Coordinates of C-alpha atoms in Angstrom, one line a residue:
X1 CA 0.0 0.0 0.0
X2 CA 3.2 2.5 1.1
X3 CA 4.7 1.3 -2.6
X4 CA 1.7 1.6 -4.1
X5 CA 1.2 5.6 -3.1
X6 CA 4.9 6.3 -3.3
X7 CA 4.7 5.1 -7.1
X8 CA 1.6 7.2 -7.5
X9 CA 3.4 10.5 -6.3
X10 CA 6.7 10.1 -8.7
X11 CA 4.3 8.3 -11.3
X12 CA 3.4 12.6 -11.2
X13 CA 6.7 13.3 -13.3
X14 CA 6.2 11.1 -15.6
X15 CA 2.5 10.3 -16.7
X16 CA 0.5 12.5 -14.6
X17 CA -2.9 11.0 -16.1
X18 CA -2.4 7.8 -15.0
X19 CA -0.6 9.0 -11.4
X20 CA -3.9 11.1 -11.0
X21 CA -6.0 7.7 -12.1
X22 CA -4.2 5.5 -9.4
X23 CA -4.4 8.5 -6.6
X24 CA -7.9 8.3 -7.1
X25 CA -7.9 4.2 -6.9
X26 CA -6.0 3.5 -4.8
X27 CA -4.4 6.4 -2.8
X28 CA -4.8 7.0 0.9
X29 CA -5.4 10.5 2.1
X30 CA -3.0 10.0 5.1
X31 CA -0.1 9.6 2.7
X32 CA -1.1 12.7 1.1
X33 CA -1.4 14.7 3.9
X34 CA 2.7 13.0 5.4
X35 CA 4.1 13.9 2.1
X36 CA 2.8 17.3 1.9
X37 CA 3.9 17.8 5.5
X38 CA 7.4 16.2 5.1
X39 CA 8.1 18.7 1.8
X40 CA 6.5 21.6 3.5
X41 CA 9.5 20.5 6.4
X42 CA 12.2 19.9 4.1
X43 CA 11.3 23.8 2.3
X44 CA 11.2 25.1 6.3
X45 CA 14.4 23.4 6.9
X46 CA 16.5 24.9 4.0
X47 CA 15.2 28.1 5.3
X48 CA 16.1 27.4 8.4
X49 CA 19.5 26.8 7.3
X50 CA 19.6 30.0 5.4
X51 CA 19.0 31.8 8.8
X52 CA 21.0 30.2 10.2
X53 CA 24.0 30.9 8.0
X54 CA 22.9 34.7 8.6
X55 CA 23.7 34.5 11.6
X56 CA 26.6 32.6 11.3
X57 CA 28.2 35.5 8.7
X58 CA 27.0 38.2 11.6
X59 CA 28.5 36.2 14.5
X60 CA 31.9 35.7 12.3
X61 CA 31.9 39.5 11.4
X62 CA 31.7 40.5 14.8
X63 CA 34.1 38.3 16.0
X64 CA 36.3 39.5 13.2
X65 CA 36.0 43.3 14.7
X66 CA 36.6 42.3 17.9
X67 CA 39.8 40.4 17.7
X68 CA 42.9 41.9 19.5
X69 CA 45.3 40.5 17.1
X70 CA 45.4 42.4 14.2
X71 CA 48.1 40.7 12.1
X72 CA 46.1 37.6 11.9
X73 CA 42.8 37.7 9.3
X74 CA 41.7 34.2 10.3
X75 CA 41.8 31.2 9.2
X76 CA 39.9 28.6 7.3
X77 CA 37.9 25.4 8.2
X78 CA 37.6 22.0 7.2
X79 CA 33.6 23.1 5.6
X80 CA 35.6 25.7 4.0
X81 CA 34.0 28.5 6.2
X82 CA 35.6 31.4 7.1
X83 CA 37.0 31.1 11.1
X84 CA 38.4 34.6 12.8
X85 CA 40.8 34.2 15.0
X86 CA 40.2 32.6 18.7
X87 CA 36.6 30.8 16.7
X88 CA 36.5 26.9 17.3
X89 CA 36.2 25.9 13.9
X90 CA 34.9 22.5 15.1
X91 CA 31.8 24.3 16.1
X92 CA 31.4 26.3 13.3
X93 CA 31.4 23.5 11.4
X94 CA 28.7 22.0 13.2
X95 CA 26.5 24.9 13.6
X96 CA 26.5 25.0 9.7
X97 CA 25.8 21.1 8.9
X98 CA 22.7 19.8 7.3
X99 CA 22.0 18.2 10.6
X100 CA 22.2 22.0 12.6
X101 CA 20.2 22.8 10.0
X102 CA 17.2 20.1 10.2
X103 CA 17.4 20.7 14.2
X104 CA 17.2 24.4 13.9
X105 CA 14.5 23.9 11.6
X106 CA 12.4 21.7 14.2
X107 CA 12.7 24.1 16.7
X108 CA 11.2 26.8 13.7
X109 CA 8.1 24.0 13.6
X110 CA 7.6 24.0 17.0
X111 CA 7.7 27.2 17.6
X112 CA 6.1 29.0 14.6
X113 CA 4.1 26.1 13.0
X114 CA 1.4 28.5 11.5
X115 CA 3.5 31.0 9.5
X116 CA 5.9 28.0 8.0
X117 CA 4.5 24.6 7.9
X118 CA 0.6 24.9 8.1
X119 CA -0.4 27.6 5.9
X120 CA 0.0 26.5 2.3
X121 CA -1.7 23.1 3.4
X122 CA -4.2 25.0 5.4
X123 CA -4.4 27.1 2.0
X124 CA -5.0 24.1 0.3
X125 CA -7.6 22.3 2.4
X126 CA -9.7 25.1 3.7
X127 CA -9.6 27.3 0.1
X128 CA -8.1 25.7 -2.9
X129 CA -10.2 22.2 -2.9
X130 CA -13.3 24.1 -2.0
X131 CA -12.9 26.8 -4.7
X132 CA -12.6 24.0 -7.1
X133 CA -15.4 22.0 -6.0
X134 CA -17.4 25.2 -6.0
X135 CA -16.1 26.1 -10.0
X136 CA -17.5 22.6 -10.7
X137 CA -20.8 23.4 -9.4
X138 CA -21.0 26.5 -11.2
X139 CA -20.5 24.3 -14.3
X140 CA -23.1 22.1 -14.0
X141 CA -21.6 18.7 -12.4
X142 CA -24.1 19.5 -9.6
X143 CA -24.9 21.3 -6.5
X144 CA -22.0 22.8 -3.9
X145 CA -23.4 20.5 -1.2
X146 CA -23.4 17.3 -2.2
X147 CA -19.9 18.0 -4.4
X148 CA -18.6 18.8 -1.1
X149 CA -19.5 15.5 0.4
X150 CA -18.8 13.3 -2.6
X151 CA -15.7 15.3 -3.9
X152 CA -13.8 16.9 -1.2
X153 CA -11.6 14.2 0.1
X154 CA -10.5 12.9 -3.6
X155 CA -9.8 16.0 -4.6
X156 CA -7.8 17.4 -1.1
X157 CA -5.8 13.8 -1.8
X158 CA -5.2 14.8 -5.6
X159 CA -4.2 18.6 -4.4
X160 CA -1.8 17.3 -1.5
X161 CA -0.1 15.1 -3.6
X162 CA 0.5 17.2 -6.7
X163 CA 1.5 20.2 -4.4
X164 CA 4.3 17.7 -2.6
X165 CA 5.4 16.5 -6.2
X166 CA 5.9 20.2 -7.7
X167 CA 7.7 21.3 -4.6
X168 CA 9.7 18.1 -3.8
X169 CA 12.3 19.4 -6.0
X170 CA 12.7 23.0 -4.8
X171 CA 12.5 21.6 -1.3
X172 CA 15.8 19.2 -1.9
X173 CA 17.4 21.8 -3.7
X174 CA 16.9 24.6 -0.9
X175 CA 17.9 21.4 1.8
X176 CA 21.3 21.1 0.2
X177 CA 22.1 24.1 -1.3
X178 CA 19.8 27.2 1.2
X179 CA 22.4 30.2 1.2
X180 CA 21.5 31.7 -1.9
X181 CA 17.7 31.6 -2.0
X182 CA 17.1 34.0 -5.1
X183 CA 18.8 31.5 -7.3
X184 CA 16.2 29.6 -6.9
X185 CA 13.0 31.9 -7.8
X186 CA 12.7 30.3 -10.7
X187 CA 12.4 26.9 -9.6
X188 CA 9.6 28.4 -7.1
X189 CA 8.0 29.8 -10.6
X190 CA 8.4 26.5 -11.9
X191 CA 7.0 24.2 -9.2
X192 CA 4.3 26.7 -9.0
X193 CA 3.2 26.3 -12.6
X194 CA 3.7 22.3 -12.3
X195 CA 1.5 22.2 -9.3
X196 CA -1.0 24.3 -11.7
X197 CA -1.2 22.2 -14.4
X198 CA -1.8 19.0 -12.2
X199 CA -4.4 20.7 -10.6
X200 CA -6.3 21.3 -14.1
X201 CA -5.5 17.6 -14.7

């Protein structure tokens, strides 16, 4: 059943018809909802990261001005991150991994779960399926009501899953690569017309 529903959500790349077809078969609306939530995590985390580094470039520069020896401009660590002098580059090092950064980015979710994590699928449950369901009614497929009850939870499975498949991408991309968001605006443009076209689909 797992296989079956991970198959379905990369099937989305490749025939998205068919994917759609075998969501609607065979595809379980708690998988949608974990694989929305685990690419809206992996998006939080690479902003997290980016943060992160932020404050990693202000605590270096301030270290920098404070440093008594001024003969010395630092030196370099093993991550290839710029250590002033009397830094512990072992910790600067760790305070810039992938793992600081999927920690940092937990404490972000606990914290401020709203803002990062729950609103686009919030978007998506409470406004996106039902704007839908409410454009079909308008067309003729019948009335709001029973569309509602019939419809909803297909089309909420559909939507989750095609909004985790067009931003799965950006979200590993932004997990391994964070510091230079803008970069990426394209790829955001991208996923975003992706998602749209699944959606029509």
């Amino acid at each position: 059943m797992l296989l079956d529903n991970l198959a379905a959500l990369f099937l989305l790349y490749l025939k998205p018809i068919s994917a759609i077809s075998r969501i609607l078969d065979r595809g379980k609306l708690w998988f949608a909802v974990a694989a929305a939530v685990a690419v809206s995590f992996l998006l939080m985390t690479g902003q997290a990261r980016y943060l992160q580094q932020g404050q990693l470039a202000a605590d270096n520069s301030t270290q920098a001005a404070s440093a008594v020896q001024p003969g010395r401009s630092g030196m370099q660590s093993p991550g290839g991150i710029q250590v002033p002098d009397g830094a512990d580059p072992t910790e600067l090092v760790a305070r810039n991994s992938p793992l600081a950064g999927v920690i940092n980015a937990a404490k972000t979710w606990i914290m401020l779960p709203p803002a990062s994590l729950i609103l686009p699928l919030g978007a998506l449950t409470l406004a996106f399926v039902p704007v839908l369901i409410a454009l079909r009614a308008l067309s003729g497929f019948g009335s709001f009501g029973v569309l509602m009850r019939s419809d909803y939870l297909a089309l909420l499975m559909c939507a989750l899953l095609s909004w985790a498949a067009a931003y799965l991408p950006v979200a590993l991309v932004n997990f391994w690569m964070p510091y230079a968001p803008l970069q990426y605006v394209w790829l955001y443009g991208a996923a975003q017309l992706f998602f749209v076209v699944l959606a029509a689909l």
